[in-house]
Amino acid sequence: MLNRVLGRWLLMLTGYATVVASGFMIGVGGAATAAGPLALVSYWVFGGLATFASAFVFAELATMFPKCGGIWEYTKQSFGNDHPISFMVGWIYWFALLFGLNVELVSVGIYLHELVPTIPEWAGALATAILFLVFNYVGVKLSTIIEAGFGIILILSSATFILLGIGQINPEFYMNFAPNGTFMPLMKTLPFVIIAFCGFEVVATLAEESKNPEKDIPKALIGAASFLTILFGGFATVLFGLLPAAELSTNAPLIKAGGLIFGGIGLAWLSIQSFAGSMSTVNGGVMGQTRIMYAMAREGWFSQVFAKVDEKHNIPKGALYFTGFSMIAVSILPSITERAWEWAGFLGVFGYAVSYIMACILLLYLRRKHPEMNRPFRVPLYPVMPILGIVLYSLAILFSGLEIIIVGIAWALMGLIYYYAFGRASRKRHLKNQEERLHLNES
């Protein structure tokens, strides 16, 4: 069993800090290319709606099933542990966390190299991986305190940038508001905009370690969604008023804006913010993927090595060690080929969107099939919110491109192969061992 040591504010700041990384800081350049200043509407409207929809959905599901495991736990409780759909949801979400957040290690290496050119990118990424493994080994409370610290820094820095930037907005940059048209350009911004918000639901995987999950998890999720919508919407509005959209179509538009508008201080400031954002996402990724793997191993789907809990620190050490191995592997991907990092990011995008869609479908299913179940939190504007989530995340996948869809389907097929070739056998051995231990205890 894991200890209930996390309060509402630690949870909320964890959800906020886990997301504020290169998903927005780099992705806004892609959104600018697709739609020009019109992209800021997408951050406020599509990003905000999708984020609140998923926050409400995860809040209801997490309070119904307050255990670690997130979307996998909810699916398992609904369809049964041995159902292939249950396994596949856990498989896809685990991989989304594994790669979707771990690729931020590469961003940390890039930002650290920019700040201290003598440090190679791979070295910065590797050192960061080891650092956060140590923090998480000490215990989840220390990890969330560190994450909360990043959250406070990012909130203050973001608010300062927005407030200072408002005073320097040039209205002329908004004049050619939709240079490429309206509907299709907005649709093309969806992968950049919606995926920028992904990751805050990692709070739900910490429900088993929350002091009061029925109250604190919904407040943390909705609070994080509110912060993120205001942050990304405000950032986008200011950015498109500080620089022409063409100048934002770069790999690091936020840093460029800081340098051009605020000089050397702005360049250093926004570089440090970007660096801190990626660091916080890495830490959140360690917490989330470790607990998903632990939860699935605890039920027999992976080796019991990954279900071992350190008695002193009360952390899932087996899953943490594997997470560390995966982080180290991802941190050196760019030194092999830049293409490997890109594909890892594609898998994260696909995994998040599919997981959110599944959560929305699951909520609709449970409301219809099991209306009698206890729901400490209920999604407002039901069924509009879960349906809206399904539509927006489906469009995000569709407009991400054929390559992302192919890679995502390939990973899902690998999951099916694992399920039928190894997973079911591992699960049967686990159940048999449990039964034998029960008989020994009874005798």
Short mmCIF file of C-alpha atoms in Angstrom, two decimals:
data_model
loop_
_atom_site.label_atom_id
_atom_site.label_comp_id
_atom_site.label_asym_id
_atom_site.label_seq_id
_atom_site.Cartn_x
_atom_site.Cartn_y
_atom_site.Cartn_z
CA MET A 1 0.00 0.00 0.00
CA LEU A 2 1.11 3.57 -0.71
CA ASN A 3 0.89 6.34 1.89
CA ARG A 4 -1.73 9.11 1.73
CA VAL A 5 0.52 12.14 2.13
CA LEU A 6 -0.56 14.57 -0.63
CA GLY A 7 -2.80 17.59 -0.12
CA ARG A 8 -4.85 19.64 -2.58
CA TRP A 9 -2.29 22.36 -3.33
CA LEU A 10 0.56 19.92 -3.90
CA LEU A 11 -1.68 17.99 -6.30
CA MET A 12 -2.85 21.08 -8.19
CA LEU A 13 0.63 22.55 -8.60
CA THR A 14 1.87 19.13 -9.72
CA GLY A 15 -0.79 19.05 -12.45
CA TYR A 16 0.08 22.58 -13.54
CA ALA A 17 3.85 22.21 -13.52
CA THR A 18 3.78 18.86 -15.33
CA VAL A 19 2.33 20.52 -18.45
CA VAL A 20 4.14 23.86 -18.78
CA ALA A 21 7.01 22.75 -21.01
CA SER A 22 8.02 22.63 -24.64
CA GLY A 23 4.55 21.47 -25.73
CA PHE A 24 3.56 25.15 -25.70
CA MET A 25 6.93 26.85 -25.81
CA ILE A 26 7.87 25.20 -29.09
CA GLY A 27 4.42 24.21 -30.37
CA VAL A 28 3.16 27.79 -30.57
CA GLY A 29 5.52 28.23 -33.50
CA GLY A 30 3.72 25.46 -35.39
CA ALA A 31 0.34 27.00 -34.53
CA ALA A 32 1.56 30.38 -35.81
CA THR A 33 2.62 28.80 -39.10
CA ALA A 34 -0.76 27.13 -39.53
CA ALA A 35 -3.07 30.03 -38.72
CA GLY A 36 -1.19 33.24 -37.89
CA PRO A 37 -2.64 35.33 -35.02
CA LEU A 38 -5.88 33.35 -35.35
CA ALA A 39 -4.08 30.60 -33.42
CA LEU A 40 -4.57 32.52 -30.16
CA VAL A 41 -8.32 31.84 -30.45
CA SER A 42 -7.53 28.14 -30.64
CA TYR A 43 -5.62 28.27 -27.34
CA TRP A 44 -8.47 30.03 -25.55
CA VAL A 45 -11.36 28.09 -27.11
CA PHE A 46 -10.26 24.62 -28.27
CA GLY A 47 -7.45 24.18 -25.77
CA GLY A 48 -9.56 25.46 -22.90
CA LEU A 49 -12.64 23.39 -23.78
CA ALA A 50 -10.65 20.20 -24.27
CA THR A 51 -8.77 20.71 -21.01
CA PHE A 52 -11.87 21.41 -18.92
CA ALA A 53 -13.68 18.47 -20.54
CA SER A 54 -10.88 16.07 -19.62
CA ALA A 55 -10.47 17.63 -16.15
CA PHE A 56 -14.16 17.06 -15.38
CA VAL A 57 -14.10 13.54 -16.79
CA PHE A 58 -10.98 12.49 -14.88
CA ALA A 59 -12.33 14.11 -11.70
CA GLU A 60 -15.47 11.98 -11.79
CA LEU A 61 -13.61 8.78 -12.65
CA ALA A 62 -10.81 9.35 -10.12
CA THR A 63 -13.25 9.92 -7.25
CA MET A 64 -15.22 6.81 -8.23
CA PHE A 65 -12.02 4.73 -8.26
CA PRO A 66 -9.43 6.50 -6.05
CA LYS A 67 -6.49 4.20 -6.73
CA CYS A 68 -3.22 4.66 -8.59
CA GLY A 69 -3.34 3.60 -12.23
CA GLY A 70 -5.38 6.42 -13.73
CA ILE A 71 -7.36 5.58 -16.85
CA TRP A 72 -6.23 1.94 -16.69
CA GLU A 73 -7.73 1.56 -13.22
CA TYR A 74 -11.05 3.03 -14.36
CA THR A 75 -11.23 0.76 -17.41
CA LYS A 76 -10.31 -2.29 -15.36
CA GLN A 77 -13.04 -1.52 -12.83
CA SER A 78 -15.54 -1.17 -15.66
CA PHE A 79 -14.73 -4.10 -17.96
CA GLY A 80 -12.76 -6.37 -15.67
CA ASN A 81 -9.03 -6.84 -15.16
CA ASP A 82 -8.68 -9.59 -17.76
CA HIS A 83 -10.45 -7.81 -20.61
CA PRO A 84 -8.15 -6.94 -23.56
CA ILE A 85 -9.60 -3.41 -23.70
CA SER A 86 -8.54 -2.84 -20.08
CA PHE A 87 -5.00 -3.97 -20.80
CA MET A 88 -4.74 -1.94 -24.01
CA VAL A 89 -5.86 1.28 -22.32
CA GLY A 90 -3.21 0.82 -19.64
CA TRP A 91 -0.60 -0.07 -22.26
CA ILE A 92 -1.29 3.01 -24.38
CA TYR A 93 -1.47 5.43 -21.44
CA TRP A 94 1.72 4.05 -19.91
CA PHE A 95 3.50 4.53 -23.21
CA ALA A 96 2.11 8.06 -23.56
CA LEU A 97 3.70 8.93 -20.23
CA LEU A 98 6.84 6.95 -21.01
CA PHE A 99 7.61 8.87 -24.18
CA GLY A 100 5.32 11.92 -24.12
CA LEU A 101 6.95 13.22 -20.96
CA ASN A 102 10.38 11.62 -21.21
CA VAL A 103 11.15 13.44 -24.46
CA GLU A 104 11.24 16.56 -22.29
CA LEU A 105 14.60 15.27 -21.10
CA VAL A 106 15.92 16.16 -24.53
CA SER A 107 14.46 19.66 -24.16
CA VAL A 108 16.20 20.02 -20.80
CA GLY A 109 19.48 19.07 -22.45
CA ILE A 110 18.93 21.62 -25.23
CA TYR A 111 18.03 24.46 -22.84
CA LEU A 112 20.91 23.64 -20.49
CA HIS A 113 23.33 23.64 -23.44
CA GLU A 114 22.00 27.07 -24.48
CA LEU A 115 22.58 28.41 -20.97
CA VAL A 116 25.96 26.66 -20.48
CA PRO A 117 27.41 25.81 -23.93
CA THR A 118 30.18 23.65 -22.45
CA ILE A 119 27.61 21.08 -21.30
CA PRO A 120 26.70 18.66 -24.13
CA GLU A 121 22.98 18.19 -24.71
CA TRP A 122 23.08 14.47 -23.91
CA ALA A 123 24.99 15.09 -20.66
CA GLY A 124 22.41 17.60 -19.39
CA ALA A 125 19.55 15.24 -20.22
CA LEU A 126 21.26 12.28 -18.56
CA ALA A 127 22.13 14.25 -15.41
CA THR A 128 18.52 15.44 -15.15
CA ALA A 129 17.22 11.87 -15.46
CA ILE A 130 19.47 10.69 -12.62
CA LEU A 131 18.59 13.71 -10.46
CA PHE A 132 14.84 13.13 -10.63
CA LEU A 133 15.23 9.40 -10.09
CA VAL A 134 16.97 10.21 -6.81
CA PHE A 135 14.23 12.67 -5.80
CA ASN A 136 11.50 10.14 -6.57
CA TYR A 137 13.34 7.39 -4.75
CA VAL A 138 13.34 9.46 -1.56
CA GLY A 139 9.54 9.57 -1.73
CA VAL A 140 6.49 10.94 -3.50
CA LYS A 141 6.04 13.85 -1.08
CA LEU A 142 9.49 15.25 -1.86
CA SER A 143 8.81 14.82 -5.59
CA THR A 144 5.50 16.69 -5.37
CA ILE A 145 7.04 19.45 -3.23
CA ILE A 146 9.71 19.92 -5.92
CA GLU A 147 7.00 19.87 -8.57
CA ALA A 148 4.98 22.42 -6.61
CA GLY A 149 8.07 24.62 -6.40
CA PHE A 150 8.41 24.50 -10.18
CA GLY A 151 4.71 25.31 -10.44
CA ILE A 152 5.05 28.45 -8.32
CA ILE A 153 8.09 29.60 -10.30
CA LEU A 154 6.30 29.03 -13.60
CA ILE A 155 3.12 30.80 -12.48
CA LEU A 156 5.03 33.87 -11.28
CA SER A 157 7.26 33.96 -14.36
CA SER A 158 4.35 33.51 -16.77
CA ALA A 159 2.24 36.15 -15.06
CA THR A 160 5.18 38.59 -15.14
CA PHE A 161 5.78 38.00 -18.85
CA ILE A 162 2.10 38.51 -19.69
CA LEU A 163 1.78 41.67 -17.59
CA LEU A 164 4.98 43.23 -18.98
CA GLY A 165 4.17 42.11 -22.51
CA ILE A 166 0.70 43.67 -22.53
CA GLY A 167 2.27 47.10 -22.26
CA GLN A 168 4.36 46.50 -25.40
CA ILE A 169 1.71 44.97 -27.66
CA ASN A 170 1.60 46.40 -31.18
CA PRO A 171 -2.04 46.25 -32.41
CA GLU A 172 -0.82 46.23 -36.02
CA PHE A 173 0.38 42.66 -35.59
CA TYR A 174 -3.25 41.59 -35.11
CA MET A 175 -4.47 43.33 -38.29
CA ASN A 176 -3.85 40.37 -40.62
CA PHE A 177 -5.61 38.13 -38.13
CA ALA A 178 -6.38 35.13 -40.37
CA PRO A 179 -3.84 35.20 -43.22
CA ASN A 180 -4.49 31.57 -44.24
CA GLY A 181 -8.27 31.51 -43.81
CA THR A 182 -10.31 30.44 -40.81
CA PHE A 183 -11.77 26.93 -40.54
CA MET A 184 -9.01 24.69 -41.92
CA PRO A 185 -6.15 26.71 -40.39
CA LEU A 186 -7.88 26.47 -37.00
CA MET A 187 -8.20 22.70 -37.44
CA LYS A 188 -4.49 22.49 -38.26
CA THR A 189 -3.63 24.22 -34.98
CA LEU A 190 -5.38 21.51 -32.94
CA PRO A 191 -2.40 19.12 -32.59
CA PHE A 192 -0.16 21.97 -31.42
CA VAL A 193 -2.75 23.56 -29.15
CA ILE A 194 -4.59 20.66 -27.51
CA ILE A 195 -1.53 18.49 -26.99
CA ALA A 196 0.20 21.42 -25.25
CA PHE A 197 -2.29 20.95 -22.40
CA CYS A 198 -1.76 17.20 -22.03
CA GLY A 199 -0.20 15.69 -18.93
CA PHE A 200 -2.03 17.46 -16.10
CA GLU A 201 -4.24 14.38 -15.57
CA VAL A 202 -1.18 12.73 -13.96
CA VAL A 203 -2.74 14.07 -10.75
CA ALA A 204 -5.37 11.31 -11.04
CA THR A 205 -2.65 8.63 -10.87
CA LEU A 206 -1.77 9.97 -7.40
CA ALA A 207 -5.28 9.40 -6.00
CA GLU A 208 -4.08 6.50 -3.84
CA GLU A 209 -1.58 8.86 -2.20
CA SER A 210 -4.00 11.78 -1.76
CA LYS A 211 -5.13 12.64 1.77
CA ASN A 212 -8.72 13.30 0.65
CA PRO A 213 -9.13 12.14 -2.98
CA GLU A 214 -12.89 12.71 -3.15
CA LYS A 215 -12.44 16.46 -2.60
CA ASP A 216 -8.84 17.20 -3.46
CA ILE A 217 -8.50 15.41 -6.82
CA PRO A 218 -11.39 17.32 -8.52
CA LYS A 219 -10.20 20.66 -7.12
CA ALA A 220 -6.63 19.94 -8.22
CA LEU A 221 -7.66 18.92 -11.75
CA ILE A 222 -10.07 21.81 -12.30
CA GLY A 223 -7.64 24.28 -10.72
CA ALA A 224 -4.83 23.10 -13.00
CA ALA A 225 -7.14 23.34 -16.04
CA SER A 226 -8.04 26.92 -15.10
CA PHE A 227 -4.40 27.94 -14.65
CA LEU A 228 -3.37 26.33 -17.93
CA THR A 229 -6.15 27.91 -19.99
CA ILE A 230 -5.37 31.39 -18.66
CA LEU A 231 -1.62 30.84 -19.05
CA PHE A 232 -1.59 29.50 -22.59
CA GLY A 233 -4.36 31.81 -23.79
CA GLY A 234 -2.69 34.84 -22.24
CA PHE A 235 0.75 33.86 -23.49
CA ALA A 236 -0.52 33.35 -27.04
CA THR A 237 -2.41 36.66 -27.02
CA VAL A 238 0.66 38.58 -25.86
CA LEU A 239 3.08 36.77 -28.18
CA PHE A 240 1.04 37.52 -31.30
CA GLY A 241 0.91 41.16 -30.24
CA LEU A 242 4.66 41.40 -29.64
CA LEU A 243 5.94 39.90 -32.88
CA PRO A 244 4.60 39.22 -36.37
CA ALA A 245 3.32 35.66 -36.73
CA ALA A 246 6.05 34.90 -39.28
CA GLU A 247 8.72 35.60 -36.65
CA LEU A 248 7.04 33.24 -34.18
CA SER A 249 7.27 30.34 -36.65
CA THR A 250 10.53 29.08 -35.13
CA ASN A 251 11.61 26.19 -32.90
CA ALA A 252 11.78 28.42 -29.82
CA PRO A 253 9.42 31.41 -30.34
CA LEU A 254 9.05 32.17 -26.65
CA ILE A 255 12.78 32.59 -26.15
CA LYS A 256 13.04 34.67 -29.32
CA ALA A 257 10.27 36.98 -28.10
CA GLY A 258 11.99 37.41 -24.76
CA GLY A 259 15.27 38.34 -26.44
CA LEU A 260 13.76 40.76 -28.96
CA ILE A 261 11.45 42.55 -26.55
CA PHE A 262 13.37 42.49 -23.27
CA GLY A 263 16.96 42.13 -24.51
CA GLY A 264 19.56 39.88 -22.90
CA ILE A 265 17.67 39.74 -19.62
CA GLY A 266 14.55 38.54 -21.43
CA LEU A 267 16.52 35.93 -23.34
CA ALA A 268 18.01 34.52 -20.12
CA TRP A 269 14.68 34.78 -18.28
CA LEU A 270 12.64 32.91 -20.91
CA SER A 271 15.40 30.35 -21.37
CA ILE A 272 15.33 29.63 -17.65
CA GLN A 273 11.52 29.42 -17.68
CA SER A 274 11.60 26.99 -20.60
CA PHE A 275 14.27 24.98 -18.79
CA ALA A 276 12.23 24.90 -15.57
CA GLY A 277 9.09 23.91 -17.50
CA SER A 278 10.79 20.93 -19.09
CA MET A 279 12.35 19.93 -15.75
CA SER A 280 8.93 19.94 -14.08
CA THR A 281 7.44 17.84 -16.87
CA VAL A 282 10.20 15.26 -16.51
CA ASN A 283 9.53 15.02 -12.77
CA GLY A 284 5.79 14.65 -13.34
CA GLY A 285 6.49 11.99 -15.93
CA VAL A 286 8.56 9.97 -13.46
CA MET A 287 5.73 10.02 -10.92
CA GLY A 288 3.01 9.15 -13.43
CA GLN A 289 4.62 6.39 -15.47
CA THR A 290 6.09 4.74 -12.36
CA ARG A 291 2.65 4.41 -10.79
CA ILE A 292 0.95 3.16 -13.94
CA MET A 293 3.57 0.44 -14.33
CA TYR A 294 3.38 -0.41 -10.62
CA ALA A 295 -0.42 -0.66 -10.75
CA MET A 296 -0.37 -2.99 -13.78
CA ALA A 297 2.45 -5.13 -12.36
CA ARG A 298 0.58 -5.37 -9.05
CA GLU A 299 -2.24 -7.05 -10.99
CA GLY A 300 0.12 -9.44 -12.77
CA TRP A 301 0.36 -7.90 -16.24
CA PHE A 302 4.07 -7.21 -15.89
CA SER A 303 6.73 -9.00 -13.88
CA GLN A 304 6.29 -8.81 -10.10
CA VAL A 305 9.71 -7.17 -10.00
CA PHE A 306 7.93 -3.97 -11.05
CA ALA A 307 5.39 -4.29 -8.22
CA LYS A 308 7.96 -4.23 -5.41
CA VAL A 309 7.64 -1.37 -2.91
CA ASP A 310 10.60 -0.01 -0.98
CA GLU A 311 9.65 -0.44 2.69
CA LYS A 312 11.72 2.50 3.92
CA HIS A 313 10.61 5.14 1.41
CA ASN A 314 7.27 3.52 0.46
CA ILE A 315 7.80 3.98 -3.28
CA PRO A 316 7.34 1.45 -6.11
CA LYS A 317 11.06 0.85 -6.55
CA GLY A 318 10.87 -1.85 -9.25
CA ALA A 319 8.79 0.37 -11.55
CA LEU A 320 10.98 3.35 -10.68
CA TYR A 321 14.13 1.48 -11.74
CA PHE A 322 12.57 0.58 -15.08
CA THR A 323 11.43 4.19 -15.51
CA GLY A 324 15.01 5.26 -14.87
CA PHE A 325 16.28 2.89 -17.54
CA SER A 326 13.74 4.24 -20.05
CA MET A 327 14.65 7.84 -19.19
CA ILE A 328 18.33 7.19 -19.74
CA ALA A 329 17.56 5.51 -23.06
CA VAL A 330 15.40 8.43 -24.23
CA SER A 331 17.96 11.01 -23.09
CA ILE A 332 20.55 9.63 -25.52
CA LEU A 333 18.17 9.17 -28.49
CA PRO A 334 19.17 12.46 -30.21
CA SER A 335 22.83 11.43 -30.13
CA ILE A 336 21.83 8.42 -32.26
CA THR A 337 19.40 10.16 -34.60
CA GLU A 338 17.10 13.18 -34.32
CA ARG A 339 14.43 11.11 -36.05
CA ALA A 340 14.24 8.76 -33.04
CA TRP A 341 13.31 11.65 -30.73
CA GLU A 342 10.66 12.86 -33.18
CA TRP A 343 9.02 9.44 -33.33
CA ALA A 344 9.08 9.18 -29.55
CA GLY A 345 7.17 12.47 -29.40
CA PHE A 346 4.66 11.18 -31.97
CA LEU A 347 3.92 8.17 -29.77
CA GLY A 348 3.28 10.44 -26.80
CA VAL A 349 0.85 12.61 -28.77
CA PHE A 350 -1.13 9.62 -30.02
CA GLY A 351 -1.17 7.95 -26.60
CA TYR A 352 -2.48 10.99 -24.76
CA ALA A 353 -5.27 11.69 -27.23
CA VAL A 354 -6.43 8.06 -27.31
CA SER A 355 -6.33 7.87 -23.49
CA TYR A 356 -8.45 11.01 -23.14
CA ILE A 357 -10.93 9.77 -25.72
CA MET A 358 -11.21 6.48 -23.87
CA ALA A 359 -11.79 8.27 -20.56
CA CYS A 360 -14.68 10.22 -22.10
CA ILE A 361 -16.19 7.06 -23.64
CA LEU A 362 -15.81 5.24 -20.33
CA LEU A 363 -17.66 7.98 -18.46
CA LEU A 364 -20.57 7.78 -20.93
CA TYR A 365 -20.60 3.99 -20.56
CA LEU A 366 -20.61 4.04 -16.76
CA ARG A 367 -23.34 6.68 -16.56
CA ARG A 368 -25.56 4.52 -18.77
CA LYS A 369 -24.73 1.03 -17.47
CA HIS A 370 -24.15 1.80 -13.79
CA PRO A 371 -26.13 4.89 -12.76
CA GLU A 372 -26.32 3.55 -9.20
CA MET A 373 -22.57 3.84 -8.56
CA ASN A 374 -21.34 6.39 -6.01
CA ARG A 375 -20.05 9.53 -7.72
CA PRO A 376 -18.54 12.03 -5.23
CA PHE A 377 -17.98 14.39 -8.20
CA ARG A 378 -20.25 14.58 -11.23
CA VAL A 379 -19.29 16.10 -14.58
CA PRO A 380 -21.26 19.32 -15.18
CA LEU A 381 -23.11 19.80 -18.48
CA TYR A 382 -23.27 16.05 -19.02
CA PRO A 383 -23.17 14.60 -21.72
CA VAL A 384 -21.86 17.68 -23.56
CA MET A 385 -18.43 17.67 -21.87
CA PRO A 386 -17.37 14.06 -22.57
CA ILE A 387 -18.71 14.25 -26.14
CA LEU A 388 -16.81 17.50 -26.67
CA GLY A 389 -13.65 15.83 -25.42
CA ILE A 390 -14.09 12.92 -27.82
CA VAL A 391 -14.56 15.27 -30.78
CA LEU A 392 -11.65 17.58 -30.02
CA TYR A 393 -9.09 14.87 -29.25
CA SER A 394 -10.19 12.88 -32.31
CA LEU A 395 -9.64 15.96 -34.47
CA ALA A 396 -6.24 16.47 -32.86
CA ILE A 397 -5.23 12.96 -33.94
CA LEU A 398 -6.72 13.39 -37.41
CA PHE A 399 -4.87 16.64 -38.11
CA SER A 400 -1.62 15.39 -36.58
CA GLY A 401 -0.92 13.57 -39.83
CA LEU A 402 -0.80 10.05 -41.17
CA GLU A 403 2.65 9.40 -39.73
CA ILE A 404 1.49 9.84 -36.13
CA ILE A 405 -1.53 7.62 -36.70
CA ILE A 406 0.59 4.86 -38.25
CA VAL A 407 3.13 4.93 -35.43
CA GLY A 408 0.36 4.92 -32.80
CA ILE A 409 -1.43 1.98 -34.41
CA ALA A 410 1.88 0.11 -34.63
CA TRP A 411 2.41 0.53 -30.88
CA ALA A 412 -1.17 -0.60 -30.19
CA LEU A 413 -0.53 -3.75 -32.26
CA MET A 414 2.61 -4.40 -30.23
CA GLY A 415 0.42 -4.18 -27.12
CA LEU A 416 -1.98 -6.77 -28.51
CA ILE A 417 0.92 -9.09 -29.31
CA TYR A 418 2.27 -8.69 -25.77
CA TYR A 419 -1.19 -9.29 -24.28
CA TYR A 420 -1.78 -12.58 -26.09
CA ALA A 421 1.82 -13.82 -26.14
CA PHE A 422 2.99 -12.86 -22.63
CA GLY A 423 0.51 -10.76 -20.66
CA ARG A 424 -2.20 -13.36 -20.13
CA ALA A 425 0.35 -15.98 -19.04
CA SER A 426 1.91 -13.53 -16.59
CA ARG A 427 -1.53 -12.71 -15.22
CA LYS A 428 -2.41 -16.42 -14.77
CA ARG A 429 0.83 -17.06 -12.88
CA HIS A 430 0.08 -14.10 -10.64
CA LEU A 431 -3.44 -15.33 -9.84
CA LYS A 432 -2.15 -18.86 -9.20
CA ASN A 433 0.52 -17.55 -6.82
CA GLN A 434 -2.09 -15.46 -5.02
CA GLU A 435 -4.33 -18.49 -4.61
CA GLU A 436 -1.45 -20.60 -3.25
CA ARG A 437 -0.52 -17.89 -0.75
CA LEU A 438 -4.16 -17.68 0.37
CA HIS A 439 -4.31 -21.43 0.98
CA LEU A 440 -1.07 -21.32 2.96
CA ASN A 441 -2.38 -18.52 5.14
CA GLU A 442 -5.65 -20.38 5.77
CA SER A 443 -3.83 -23.55 6.72
#
